[in-house]
Coordinates of C-alpha atoms and ligand atoms in Angstrom, one line a residue:
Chain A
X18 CA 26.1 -245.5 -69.9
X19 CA 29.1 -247.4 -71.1
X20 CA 27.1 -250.1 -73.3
X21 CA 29.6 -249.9 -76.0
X22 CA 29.5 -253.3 -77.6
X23 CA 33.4 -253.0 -79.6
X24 CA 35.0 -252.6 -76.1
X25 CA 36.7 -254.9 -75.5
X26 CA 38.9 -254.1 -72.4
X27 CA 36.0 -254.5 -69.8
X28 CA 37.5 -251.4 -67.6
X29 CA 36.0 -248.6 -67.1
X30 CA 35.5 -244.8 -68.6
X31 CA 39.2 -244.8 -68.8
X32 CA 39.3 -247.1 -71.8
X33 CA 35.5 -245.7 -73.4
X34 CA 36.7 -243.5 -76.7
X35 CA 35.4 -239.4 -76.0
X36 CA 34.5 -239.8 -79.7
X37 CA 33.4 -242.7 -81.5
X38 CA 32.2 -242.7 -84.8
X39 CA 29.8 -246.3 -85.3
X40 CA 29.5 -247.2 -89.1
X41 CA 28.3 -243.6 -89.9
X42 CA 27.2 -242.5 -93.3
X43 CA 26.2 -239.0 -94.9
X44 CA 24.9 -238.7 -97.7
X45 CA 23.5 -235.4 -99.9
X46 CA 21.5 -236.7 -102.2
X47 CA 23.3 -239.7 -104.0
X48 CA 26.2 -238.4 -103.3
X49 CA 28.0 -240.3 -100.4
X50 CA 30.0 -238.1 -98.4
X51 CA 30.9 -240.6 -95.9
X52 CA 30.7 -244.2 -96.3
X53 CA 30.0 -246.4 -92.9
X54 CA 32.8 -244.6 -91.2
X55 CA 34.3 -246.3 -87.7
X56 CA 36.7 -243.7 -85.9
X57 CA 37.5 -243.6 -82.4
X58 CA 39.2 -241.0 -80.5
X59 CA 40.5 -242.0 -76.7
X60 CA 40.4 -239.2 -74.1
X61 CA 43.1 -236.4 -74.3
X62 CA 43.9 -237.6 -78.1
X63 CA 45.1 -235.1 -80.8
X64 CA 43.5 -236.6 -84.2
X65 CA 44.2 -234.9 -87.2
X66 CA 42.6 -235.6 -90.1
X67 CA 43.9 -235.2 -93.5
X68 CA 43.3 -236.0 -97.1
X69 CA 42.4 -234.4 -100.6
X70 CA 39.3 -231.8 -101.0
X71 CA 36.2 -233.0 -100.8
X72 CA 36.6 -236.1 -98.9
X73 CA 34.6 -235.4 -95.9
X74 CA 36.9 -234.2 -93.5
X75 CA 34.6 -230.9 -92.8
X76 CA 31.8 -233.1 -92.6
X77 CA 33.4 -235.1 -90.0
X78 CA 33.2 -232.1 -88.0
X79 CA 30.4 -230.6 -88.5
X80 CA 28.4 -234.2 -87.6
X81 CA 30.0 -233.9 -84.4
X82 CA 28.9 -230.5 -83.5
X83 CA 25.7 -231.5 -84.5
X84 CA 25.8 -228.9 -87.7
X85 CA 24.9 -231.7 -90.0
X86 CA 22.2 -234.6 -89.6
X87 CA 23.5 -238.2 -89.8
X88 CA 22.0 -240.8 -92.5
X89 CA 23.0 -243.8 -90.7
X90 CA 25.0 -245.2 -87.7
X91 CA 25.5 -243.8 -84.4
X92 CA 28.2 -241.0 -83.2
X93 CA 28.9 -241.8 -79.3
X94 CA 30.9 -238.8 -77.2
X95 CA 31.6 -239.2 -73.5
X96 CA 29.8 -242.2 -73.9
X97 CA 26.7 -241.4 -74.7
X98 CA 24.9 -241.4 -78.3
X99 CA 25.4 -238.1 -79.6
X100 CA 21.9 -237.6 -81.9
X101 CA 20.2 -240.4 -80.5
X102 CA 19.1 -241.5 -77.2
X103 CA 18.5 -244.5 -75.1
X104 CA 14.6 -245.4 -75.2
X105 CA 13.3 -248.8 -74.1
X106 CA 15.9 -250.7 -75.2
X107 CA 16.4 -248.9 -78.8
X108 CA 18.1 -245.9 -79.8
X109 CA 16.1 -243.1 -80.9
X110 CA 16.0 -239.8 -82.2
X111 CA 17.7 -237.6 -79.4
X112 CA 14.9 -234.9 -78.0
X113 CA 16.8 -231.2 -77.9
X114 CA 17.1 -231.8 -74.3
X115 CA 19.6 -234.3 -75.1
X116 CA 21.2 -232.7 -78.1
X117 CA 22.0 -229.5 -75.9
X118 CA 23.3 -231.3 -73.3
X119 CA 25.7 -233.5 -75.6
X120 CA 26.6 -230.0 -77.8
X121 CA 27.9 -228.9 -74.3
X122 CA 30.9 -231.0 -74.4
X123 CA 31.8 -230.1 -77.8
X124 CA 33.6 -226.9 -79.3
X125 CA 34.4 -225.6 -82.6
X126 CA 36.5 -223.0 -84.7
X127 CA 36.0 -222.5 -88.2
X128 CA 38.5 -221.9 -90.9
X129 CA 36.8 -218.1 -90.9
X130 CA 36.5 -217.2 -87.4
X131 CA 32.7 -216.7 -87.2
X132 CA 33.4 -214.2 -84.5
X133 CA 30.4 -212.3 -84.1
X134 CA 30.5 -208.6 -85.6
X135 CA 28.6 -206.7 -83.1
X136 CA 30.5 -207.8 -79.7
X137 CA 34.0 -207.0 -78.8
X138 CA 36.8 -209.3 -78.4
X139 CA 36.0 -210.1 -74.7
X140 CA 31.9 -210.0 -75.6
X141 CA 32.6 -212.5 -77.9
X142 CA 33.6 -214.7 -75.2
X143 CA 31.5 -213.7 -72.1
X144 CA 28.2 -214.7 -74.5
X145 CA 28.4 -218.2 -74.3
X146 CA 29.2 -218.4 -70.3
X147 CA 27.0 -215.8 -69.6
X148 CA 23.7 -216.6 -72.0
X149 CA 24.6 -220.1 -72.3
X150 CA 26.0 -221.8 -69.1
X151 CA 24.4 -218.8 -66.7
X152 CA 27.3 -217.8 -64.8
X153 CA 27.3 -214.2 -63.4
X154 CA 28.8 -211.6 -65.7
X155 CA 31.9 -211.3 -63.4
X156 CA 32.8 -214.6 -63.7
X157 CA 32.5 -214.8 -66.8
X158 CA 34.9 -211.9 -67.5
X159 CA 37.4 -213.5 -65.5
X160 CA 36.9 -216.8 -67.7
X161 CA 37.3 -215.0 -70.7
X162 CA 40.2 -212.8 -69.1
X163 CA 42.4 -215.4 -68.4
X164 CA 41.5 -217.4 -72.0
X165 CA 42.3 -214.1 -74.0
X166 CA 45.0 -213.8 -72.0
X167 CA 46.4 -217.0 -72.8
X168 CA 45.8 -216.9 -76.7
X169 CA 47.6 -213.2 -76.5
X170 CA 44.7 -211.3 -77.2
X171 CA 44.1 -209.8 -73.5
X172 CA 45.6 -206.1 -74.9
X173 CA 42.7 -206.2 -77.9
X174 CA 40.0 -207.4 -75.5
X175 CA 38.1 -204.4 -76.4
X176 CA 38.0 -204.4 -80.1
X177 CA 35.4 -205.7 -82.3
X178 CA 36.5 -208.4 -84.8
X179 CA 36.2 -205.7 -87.9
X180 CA 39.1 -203.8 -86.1
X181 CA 41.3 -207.6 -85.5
X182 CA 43.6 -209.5 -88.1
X183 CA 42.1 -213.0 -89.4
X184 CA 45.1 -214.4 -87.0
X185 CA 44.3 -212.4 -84.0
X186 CA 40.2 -212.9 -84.8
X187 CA 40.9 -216.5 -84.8
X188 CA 42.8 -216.3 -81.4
X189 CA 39.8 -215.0 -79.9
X190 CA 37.7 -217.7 -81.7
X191 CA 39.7 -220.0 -79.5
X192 CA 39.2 -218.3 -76.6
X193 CA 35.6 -217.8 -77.1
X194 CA 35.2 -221.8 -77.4
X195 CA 37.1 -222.7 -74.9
X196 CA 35.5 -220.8 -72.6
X197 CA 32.3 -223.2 -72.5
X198 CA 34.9 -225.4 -71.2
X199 CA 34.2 -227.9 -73.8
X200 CA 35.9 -232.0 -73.6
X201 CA 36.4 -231.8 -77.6
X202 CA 37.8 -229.4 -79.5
X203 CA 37.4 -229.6 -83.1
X204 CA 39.4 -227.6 -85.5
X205 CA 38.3 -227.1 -89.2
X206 CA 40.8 -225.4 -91.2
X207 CA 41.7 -223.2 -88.7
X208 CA 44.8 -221.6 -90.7
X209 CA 43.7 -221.8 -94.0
X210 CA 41.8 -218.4 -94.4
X211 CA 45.1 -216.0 -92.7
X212 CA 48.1 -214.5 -94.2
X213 CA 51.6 -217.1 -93.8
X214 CA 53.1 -214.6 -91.5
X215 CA 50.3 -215.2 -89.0
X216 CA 49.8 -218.5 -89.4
X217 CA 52.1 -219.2 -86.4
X218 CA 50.2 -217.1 -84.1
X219 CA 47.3 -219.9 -84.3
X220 CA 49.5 -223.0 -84.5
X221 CA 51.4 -221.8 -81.4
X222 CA 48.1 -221.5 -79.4
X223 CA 46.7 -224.6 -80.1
X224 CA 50.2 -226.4 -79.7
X225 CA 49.8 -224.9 -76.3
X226 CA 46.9 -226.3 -75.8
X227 CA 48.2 -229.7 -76.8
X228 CA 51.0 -229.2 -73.9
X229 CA 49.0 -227.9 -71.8
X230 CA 45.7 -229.1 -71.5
X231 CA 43.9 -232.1 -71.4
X232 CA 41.2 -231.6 -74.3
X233 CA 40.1 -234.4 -76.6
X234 CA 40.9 -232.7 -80.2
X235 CA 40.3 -233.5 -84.0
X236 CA 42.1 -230.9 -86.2
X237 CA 41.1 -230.7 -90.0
X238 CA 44.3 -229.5 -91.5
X239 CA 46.3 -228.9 -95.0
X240 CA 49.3 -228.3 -92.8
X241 CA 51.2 -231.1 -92.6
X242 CA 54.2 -230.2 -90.8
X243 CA 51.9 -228.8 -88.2
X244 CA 49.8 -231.9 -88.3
X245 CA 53.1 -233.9 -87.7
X246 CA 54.5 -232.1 -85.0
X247 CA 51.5 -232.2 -82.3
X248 CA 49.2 -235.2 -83.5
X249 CA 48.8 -238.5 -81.2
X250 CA 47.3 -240.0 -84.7
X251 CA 47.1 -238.9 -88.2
X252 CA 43.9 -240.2 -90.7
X253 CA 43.8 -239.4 -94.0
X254 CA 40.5 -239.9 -95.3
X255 CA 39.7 -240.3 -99.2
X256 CA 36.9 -240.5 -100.8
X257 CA 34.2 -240.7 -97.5
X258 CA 36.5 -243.4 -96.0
X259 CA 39.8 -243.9 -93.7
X260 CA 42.3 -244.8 -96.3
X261 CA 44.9 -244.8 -93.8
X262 CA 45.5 -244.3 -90.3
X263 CA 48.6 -244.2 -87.6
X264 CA 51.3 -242.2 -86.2
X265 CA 52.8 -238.7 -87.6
X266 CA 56.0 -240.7 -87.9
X267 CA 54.2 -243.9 -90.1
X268 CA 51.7 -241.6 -92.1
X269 CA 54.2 -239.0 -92.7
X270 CA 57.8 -241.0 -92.7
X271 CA 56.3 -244.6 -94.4
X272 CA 52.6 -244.5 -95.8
X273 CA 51.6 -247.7 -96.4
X274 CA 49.1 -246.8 -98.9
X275 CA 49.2 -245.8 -102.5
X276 CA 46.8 -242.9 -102.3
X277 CA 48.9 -241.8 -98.8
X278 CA 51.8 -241.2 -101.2
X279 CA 50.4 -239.7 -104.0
X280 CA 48.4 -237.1 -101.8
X281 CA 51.6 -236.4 -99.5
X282 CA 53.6 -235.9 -102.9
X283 CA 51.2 -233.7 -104.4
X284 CA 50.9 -231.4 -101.2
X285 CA 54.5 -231.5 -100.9
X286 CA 55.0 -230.0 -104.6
X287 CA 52.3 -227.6 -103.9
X288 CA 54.6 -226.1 -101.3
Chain B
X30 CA -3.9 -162.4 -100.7
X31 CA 0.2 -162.8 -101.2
X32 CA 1.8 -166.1 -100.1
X33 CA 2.9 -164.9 -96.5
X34 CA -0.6 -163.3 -96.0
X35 CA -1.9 -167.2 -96.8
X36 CA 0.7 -168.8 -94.4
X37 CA -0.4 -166.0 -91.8
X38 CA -3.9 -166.7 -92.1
X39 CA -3.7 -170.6 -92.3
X40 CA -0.6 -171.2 -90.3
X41 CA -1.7 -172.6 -87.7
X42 CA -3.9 -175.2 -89.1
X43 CA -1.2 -176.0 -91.4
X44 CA 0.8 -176.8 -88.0
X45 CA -1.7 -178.4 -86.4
X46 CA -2.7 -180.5 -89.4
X47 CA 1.4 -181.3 -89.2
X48 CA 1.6 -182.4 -86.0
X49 CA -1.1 -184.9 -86.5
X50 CA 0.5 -186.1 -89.3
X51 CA 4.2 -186.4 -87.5
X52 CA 2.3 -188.3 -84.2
X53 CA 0.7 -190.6 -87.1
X54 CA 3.8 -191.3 -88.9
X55 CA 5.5 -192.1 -85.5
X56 CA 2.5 -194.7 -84.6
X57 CA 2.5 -196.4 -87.5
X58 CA 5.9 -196.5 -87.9
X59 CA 6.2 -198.0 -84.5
X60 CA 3.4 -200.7 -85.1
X61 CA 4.5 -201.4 -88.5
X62 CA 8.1 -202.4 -86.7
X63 CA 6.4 -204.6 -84.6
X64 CA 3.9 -206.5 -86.8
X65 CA 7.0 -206.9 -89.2
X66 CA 9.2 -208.1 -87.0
X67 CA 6.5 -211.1 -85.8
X68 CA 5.2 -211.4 -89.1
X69 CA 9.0 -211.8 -90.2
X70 CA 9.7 -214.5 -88.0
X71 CA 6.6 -216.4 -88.2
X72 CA 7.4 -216.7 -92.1
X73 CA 10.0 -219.0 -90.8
X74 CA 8.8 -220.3 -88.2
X75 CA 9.1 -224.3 -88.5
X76 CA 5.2 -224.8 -88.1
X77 CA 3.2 -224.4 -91.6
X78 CA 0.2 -223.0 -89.5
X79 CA 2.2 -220.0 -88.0
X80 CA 4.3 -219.9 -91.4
X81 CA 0.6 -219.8 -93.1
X82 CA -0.6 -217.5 -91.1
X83 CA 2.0 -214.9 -91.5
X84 CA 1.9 -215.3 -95.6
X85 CA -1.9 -214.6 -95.6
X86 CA -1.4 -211.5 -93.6
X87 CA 1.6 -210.2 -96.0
X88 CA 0.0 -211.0 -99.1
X89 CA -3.6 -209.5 -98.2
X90 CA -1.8 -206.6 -96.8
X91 CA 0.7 -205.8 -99.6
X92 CA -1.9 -207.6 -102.5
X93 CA -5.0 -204.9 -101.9
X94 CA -4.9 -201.5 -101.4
X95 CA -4.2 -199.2 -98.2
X96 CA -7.4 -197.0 -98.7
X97 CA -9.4 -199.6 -99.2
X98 CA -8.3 -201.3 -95.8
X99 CA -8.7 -198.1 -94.3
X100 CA -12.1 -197.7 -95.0
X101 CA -12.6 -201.8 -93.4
X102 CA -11.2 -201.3 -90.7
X103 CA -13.2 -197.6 -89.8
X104 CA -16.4 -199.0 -91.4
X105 CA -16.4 -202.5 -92.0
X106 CA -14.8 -203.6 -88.6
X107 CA -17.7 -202.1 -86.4
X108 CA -20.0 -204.5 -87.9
X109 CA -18.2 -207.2 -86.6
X110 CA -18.3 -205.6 -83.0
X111 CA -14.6 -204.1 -83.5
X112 CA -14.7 -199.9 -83.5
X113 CA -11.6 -198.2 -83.5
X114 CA -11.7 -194.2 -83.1
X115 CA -10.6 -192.6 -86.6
X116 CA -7.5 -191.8 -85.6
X117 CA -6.5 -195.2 -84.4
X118 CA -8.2 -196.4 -87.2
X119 CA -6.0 -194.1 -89.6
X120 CA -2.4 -195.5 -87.7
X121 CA -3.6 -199.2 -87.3
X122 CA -4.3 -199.2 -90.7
X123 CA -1.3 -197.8 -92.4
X124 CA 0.6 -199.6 -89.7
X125 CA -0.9 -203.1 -91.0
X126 CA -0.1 -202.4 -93.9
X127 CA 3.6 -200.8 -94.1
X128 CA 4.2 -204.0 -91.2
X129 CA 3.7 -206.6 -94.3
X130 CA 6.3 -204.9 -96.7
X131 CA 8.2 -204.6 -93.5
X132 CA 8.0 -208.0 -92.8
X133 CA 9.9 -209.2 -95.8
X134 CA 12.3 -206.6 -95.3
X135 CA 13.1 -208.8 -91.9
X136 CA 13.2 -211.8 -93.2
X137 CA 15.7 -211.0 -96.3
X138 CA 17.7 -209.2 -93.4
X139 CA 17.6 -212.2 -91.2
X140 CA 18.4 -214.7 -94.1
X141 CA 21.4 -212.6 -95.6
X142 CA 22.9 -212.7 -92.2
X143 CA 26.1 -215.0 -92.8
X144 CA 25.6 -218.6 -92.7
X145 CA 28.6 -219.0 -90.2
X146 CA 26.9 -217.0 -87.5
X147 CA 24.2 -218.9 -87.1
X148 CA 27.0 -222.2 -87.0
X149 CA 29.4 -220.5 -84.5
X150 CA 25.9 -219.3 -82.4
X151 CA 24.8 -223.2 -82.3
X152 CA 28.5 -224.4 -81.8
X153 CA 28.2 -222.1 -78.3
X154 CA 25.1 -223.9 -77.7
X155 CA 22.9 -221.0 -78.0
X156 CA 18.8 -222.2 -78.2
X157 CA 17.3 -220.9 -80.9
X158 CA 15.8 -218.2 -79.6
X159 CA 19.4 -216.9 -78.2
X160 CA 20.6 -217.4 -81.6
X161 CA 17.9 -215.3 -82.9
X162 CA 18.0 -212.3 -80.5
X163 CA 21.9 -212.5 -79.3
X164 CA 23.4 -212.7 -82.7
X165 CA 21.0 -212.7 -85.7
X166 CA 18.8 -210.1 -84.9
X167 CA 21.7 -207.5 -84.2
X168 CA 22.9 -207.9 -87.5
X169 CA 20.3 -208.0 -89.7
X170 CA 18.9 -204.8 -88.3
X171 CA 22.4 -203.3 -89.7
X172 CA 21.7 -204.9 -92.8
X173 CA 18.1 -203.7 -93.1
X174 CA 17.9 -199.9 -92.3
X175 CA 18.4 -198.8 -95.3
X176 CA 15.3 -199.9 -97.0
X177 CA 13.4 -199.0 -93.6
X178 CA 14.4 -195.5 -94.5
X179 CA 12.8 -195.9 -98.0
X180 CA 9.6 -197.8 -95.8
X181 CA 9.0 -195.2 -93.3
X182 CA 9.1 -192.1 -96.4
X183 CA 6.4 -194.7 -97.7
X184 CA 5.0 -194.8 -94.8
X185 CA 4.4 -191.0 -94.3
X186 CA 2.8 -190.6 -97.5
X187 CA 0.6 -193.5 -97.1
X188 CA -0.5 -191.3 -93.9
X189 CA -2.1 -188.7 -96.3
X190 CA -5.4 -191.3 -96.7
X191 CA -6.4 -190.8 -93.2
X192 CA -7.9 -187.4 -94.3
X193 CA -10.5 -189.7 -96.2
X194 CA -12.0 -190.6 -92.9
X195 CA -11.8 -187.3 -91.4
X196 CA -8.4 -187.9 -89.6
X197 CA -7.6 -184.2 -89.0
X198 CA -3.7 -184.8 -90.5
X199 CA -1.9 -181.9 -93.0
X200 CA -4.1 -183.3 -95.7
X201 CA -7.2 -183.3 -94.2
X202 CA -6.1 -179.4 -93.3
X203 CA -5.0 -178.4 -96.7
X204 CA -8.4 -179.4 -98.0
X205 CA -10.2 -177.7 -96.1
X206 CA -8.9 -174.9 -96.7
X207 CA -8.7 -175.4 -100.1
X208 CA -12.9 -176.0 -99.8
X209 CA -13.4 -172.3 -98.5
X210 CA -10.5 -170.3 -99.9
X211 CA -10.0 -171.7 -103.5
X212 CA -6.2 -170.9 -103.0
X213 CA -5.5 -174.5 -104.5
X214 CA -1.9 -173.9 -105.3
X215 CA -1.0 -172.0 -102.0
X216 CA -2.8 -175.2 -100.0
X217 CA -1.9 -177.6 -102.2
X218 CA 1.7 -176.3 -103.1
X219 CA 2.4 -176.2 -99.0
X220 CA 1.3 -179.8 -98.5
X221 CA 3.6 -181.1 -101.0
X222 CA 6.4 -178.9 -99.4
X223 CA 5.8 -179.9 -95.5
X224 CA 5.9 -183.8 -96.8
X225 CA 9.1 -183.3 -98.6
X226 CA 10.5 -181.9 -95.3
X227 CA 9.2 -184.1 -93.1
X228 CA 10.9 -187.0 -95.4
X229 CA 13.9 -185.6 -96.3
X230 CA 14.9 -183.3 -93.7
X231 CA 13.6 -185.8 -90.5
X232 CA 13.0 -189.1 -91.6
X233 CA 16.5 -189.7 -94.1
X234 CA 18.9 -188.0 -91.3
X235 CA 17.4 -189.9 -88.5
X236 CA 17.9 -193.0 -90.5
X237 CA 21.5 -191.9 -91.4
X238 CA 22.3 -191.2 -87.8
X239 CA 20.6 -194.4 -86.9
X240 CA 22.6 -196.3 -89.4
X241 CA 26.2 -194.4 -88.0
X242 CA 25.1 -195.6 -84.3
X243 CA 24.5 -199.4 -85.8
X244 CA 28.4 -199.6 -87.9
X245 CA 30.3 -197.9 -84.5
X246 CA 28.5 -200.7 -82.8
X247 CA 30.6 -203.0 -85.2
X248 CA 33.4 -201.3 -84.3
X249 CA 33.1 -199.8 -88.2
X250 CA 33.0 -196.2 -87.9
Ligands
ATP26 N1 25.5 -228.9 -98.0 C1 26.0 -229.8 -99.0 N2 25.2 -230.2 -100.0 C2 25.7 -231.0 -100.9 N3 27.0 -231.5 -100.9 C3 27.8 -231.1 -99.9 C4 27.3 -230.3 -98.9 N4 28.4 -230.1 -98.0 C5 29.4 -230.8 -98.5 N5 29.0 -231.4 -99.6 C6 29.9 -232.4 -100.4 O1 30.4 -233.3 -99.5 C7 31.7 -233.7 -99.9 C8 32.6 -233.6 -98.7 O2 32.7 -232.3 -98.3 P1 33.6 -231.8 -97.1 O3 33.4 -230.3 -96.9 O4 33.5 -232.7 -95.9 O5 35.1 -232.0 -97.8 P2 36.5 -231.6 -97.2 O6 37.2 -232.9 -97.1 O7 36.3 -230.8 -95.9 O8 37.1 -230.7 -98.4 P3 38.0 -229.4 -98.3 O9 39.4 -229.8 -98.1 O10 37.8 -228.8 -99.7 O11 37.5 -228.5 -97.2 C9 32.1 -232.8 -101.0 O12 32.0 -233.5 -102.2 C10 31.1 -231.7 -101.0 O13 30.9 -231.2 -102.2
MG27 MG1 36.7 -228.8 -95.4

């Protein structure tokens, strides 16, 4: 179902975005959280979004992981329409059928962890595999294993998260996503809740993860040096809308934009 | 007749009456879990028929008084076809009714569970009744023992009406005795100590223990 009208290079899935946003808006209210919004995220891209509070970078997120509804336009992942769905010619409403079996590509970590309370480390990640994509408990284990092992957490895989520190909780909050073998990973803050010395602990994962994987990512972030190190493209969004988009080197080393500057002055005084 | 002469004598009614009483409490108790937990979850149910139904049930149930729905459903319900022996009568009835404070108790539980949990459940692509049992339910059962243990005390005493319709409970005992022996104080004055007991020394350190089991499970204790 590549019936994507803006693509213009008439190959195949290769050139079809894994997210594209289509002329979205959210609104609360009157209040105009994100104004006709076009974004497009190609396949194995590392997007990180930043910008000033309040400008809809969370939301971004959370419309992608189907946590908030969508006022207007369409959200396409993989190719398909993400809260809608093909019907007789028209797009409509998606049925849960379809929203389940878009939510299955996407994964999420939030700036605190979420981690649920009453499972251990390794629980926390077997839940989803097991309850979700109905794979046997022992593969599941040796799923969650390997990902806890890769984060660092494979020594603490029997603790609950009360007994964890916000860096190592959010290690296994990694794991525990990535275990439903998602294509997109989105990132909302992920560092913003933990202590500086720990800080590093996440970054390194998901700069690992950049290396080392082939996952489709958007990464809400205040860090910028982070942000410039491992993104393919940087957006800083203000006020609902795009106000500027391109490489860590051109956001970061010559913002064309007015608003770019002053934003990337203020956070860099703030430091 | 001293006080030991009194326990001597009447003992074993006393006991009897007790044990009644105790396999009463544990009924209702057990129904009133139930009913709460439905009626709970039906208050939020998305439907405004099921959501309806539940809020008639809690408010006739917590708006009218328990006696009074004791004596419908022992003499009022068999008009309508539906007789119930007294004893189930008795449970039933105090069931019903503790199950609609309980049921609120379920649904502030299950609303104060964090926000985020129910995000990170649907982010795993749990369906919502996965979300519900796997991860919300767990935690607001933490979050709501405590006022269960205040619920099933209530719950105990409430159990004292059934002697109205001849349920043969610790107050039904106590009275009759009281009716041939005129010991009022002695009868009386040992039914208000065998429900202080039951409460505080079973009902509270159950719930305590209950409570310690729940926080290791979080990895707390
Ligand atoms: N549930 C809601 N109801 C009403 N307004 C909301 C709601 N969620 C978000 N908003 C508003 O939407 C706007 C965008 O919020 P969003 O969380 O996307 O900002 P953000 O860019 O992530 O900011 P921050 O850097 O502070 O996290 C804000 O003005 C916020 O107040
Ligand atoms: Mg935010």
């Amino acid at each position: 179902m590549t019936n994507e009208p803006l693509q213009e290079t008439g190959a195949a899935d290769a050139a079809t975005p894994m997210v594209s946003f289509r002329k979205v808006t959210k609104s609360y209210g009157r209040l105009v959280v994100l104004d006709s919004l076009d974004l497009d995220v190609a396949e194995g891209e590392m997007v990180s979004i930043i910008g000033p509070s309040g400008s809809g970078k969370t939301t971004v997120l959370r419309m992608l992981m189907t946590l908030e509804t969508i006022n207007g336009g369409v959200i396409y992942v993989d190719g398909q329409p993400l809260t809608h769905m093909p019907k007789g010619g028209q797009l409509v409403p998606a049925s849960d059928r379809h929203l389940r079996q878009m939510r299955s590509k996407i994964g999420m970590c939030f700036q605190h962890f979420n981690l649920f309370p009453h499972m251990t480390a390794l629980e926390n990640c077997m839940e989803g595999p097991v309850h979700v994509l109905g794979l046997s408990k022992a593969e599941a284990r040796e799923r969650s294993e390997q990902l806890l092992e890769m984060v660092g957490m494979a020594d603490k895989r029997n603790q609950h998260p009360s007994r964890l520190s916000g860096g190592q909780q959010q290690r296994v909050a990694i794991a525990r996503a990535l275990a439903m073998r998602p294509k997109v990973m989105l990132f909302d803050e992920v560092t913003s809740a933990l202590d500086p010395e720990v800080i590093g602990e996440v970054t390194n994962v998901i700069r690992k993860l950049v290396s080392e994987h082939h996952l489709t990512m958007l990464m809400v972030t205040h860090q910028m040096g982070f942000a410039k190190d491992i993104s393919d493209r940087v957006c800083f969004f203000y006020g609902g809308r795009i106000e500027e988009q391109g490489t860590p080197e051109q956001i970061f080393g010559n913002p064309r934009r007015e608003r770019t500057r002053q934003f990337l002055s203020a956070v860099k005084e703030a430091v | 007749m001293s006080y030991l002469e009194f326990l001597g004598q009447y003992g074993d009614r006393i006991l009897s009456g007790t044990l009644v009483t105790i396999l009463l409490t544990v009924l209702a108790s057990m129904l009133a879990m139930a009913i709460a937990l439905a009626a709970g979850l039906m208050r939020m149910a998305r439907s405004p028929i099921v959501r309806g139904v539940a809020v008639v049930y809690i408010e006739i149930f917590r708006g009218t008084s328990l006696l009074v729905q004791l004596y419908w459903i022992f003499f009022v319900l068999p008009l309508f076809g539906i007789t119930l022996e007294k004893f189930t009568a008795g449970f039933v009835a105090v069931g019903m009714n503790l199950g609609a404070y309980g049921a609120e108790l379920v649904r502030g539980a299950i609303l104060s569970v964090p926000r985020g949990q129910w995000e990170a459940a649907l982010a795993l692509n749990m369906s919502p009744a996965k979300r519900m049992v796997r991860v919300i339910l767990p935690q607001a059962v933490v979050i709501m023992l405590p006022s269960w243990g205040n619920l099933l005390i209530e719950l105990l005493k409430g159990t004292a009406l059934v002697a109205l319709i001849a349920v043969t409970d610790l107050m039904f005992q106590v009275k009759q005795i009281n009716g041939t022996t005129f010991l009022s104080a002695e009868a009386f004055g040992t039914a208000l100590i065998v429900y202080y007991v039951l409460a505080r020394f079973m009902i509270t350190p159950f719930m305590r223990w209950l409570e310690r089991v729940m926080q290791r499970r979080l990895g707390r204790a």
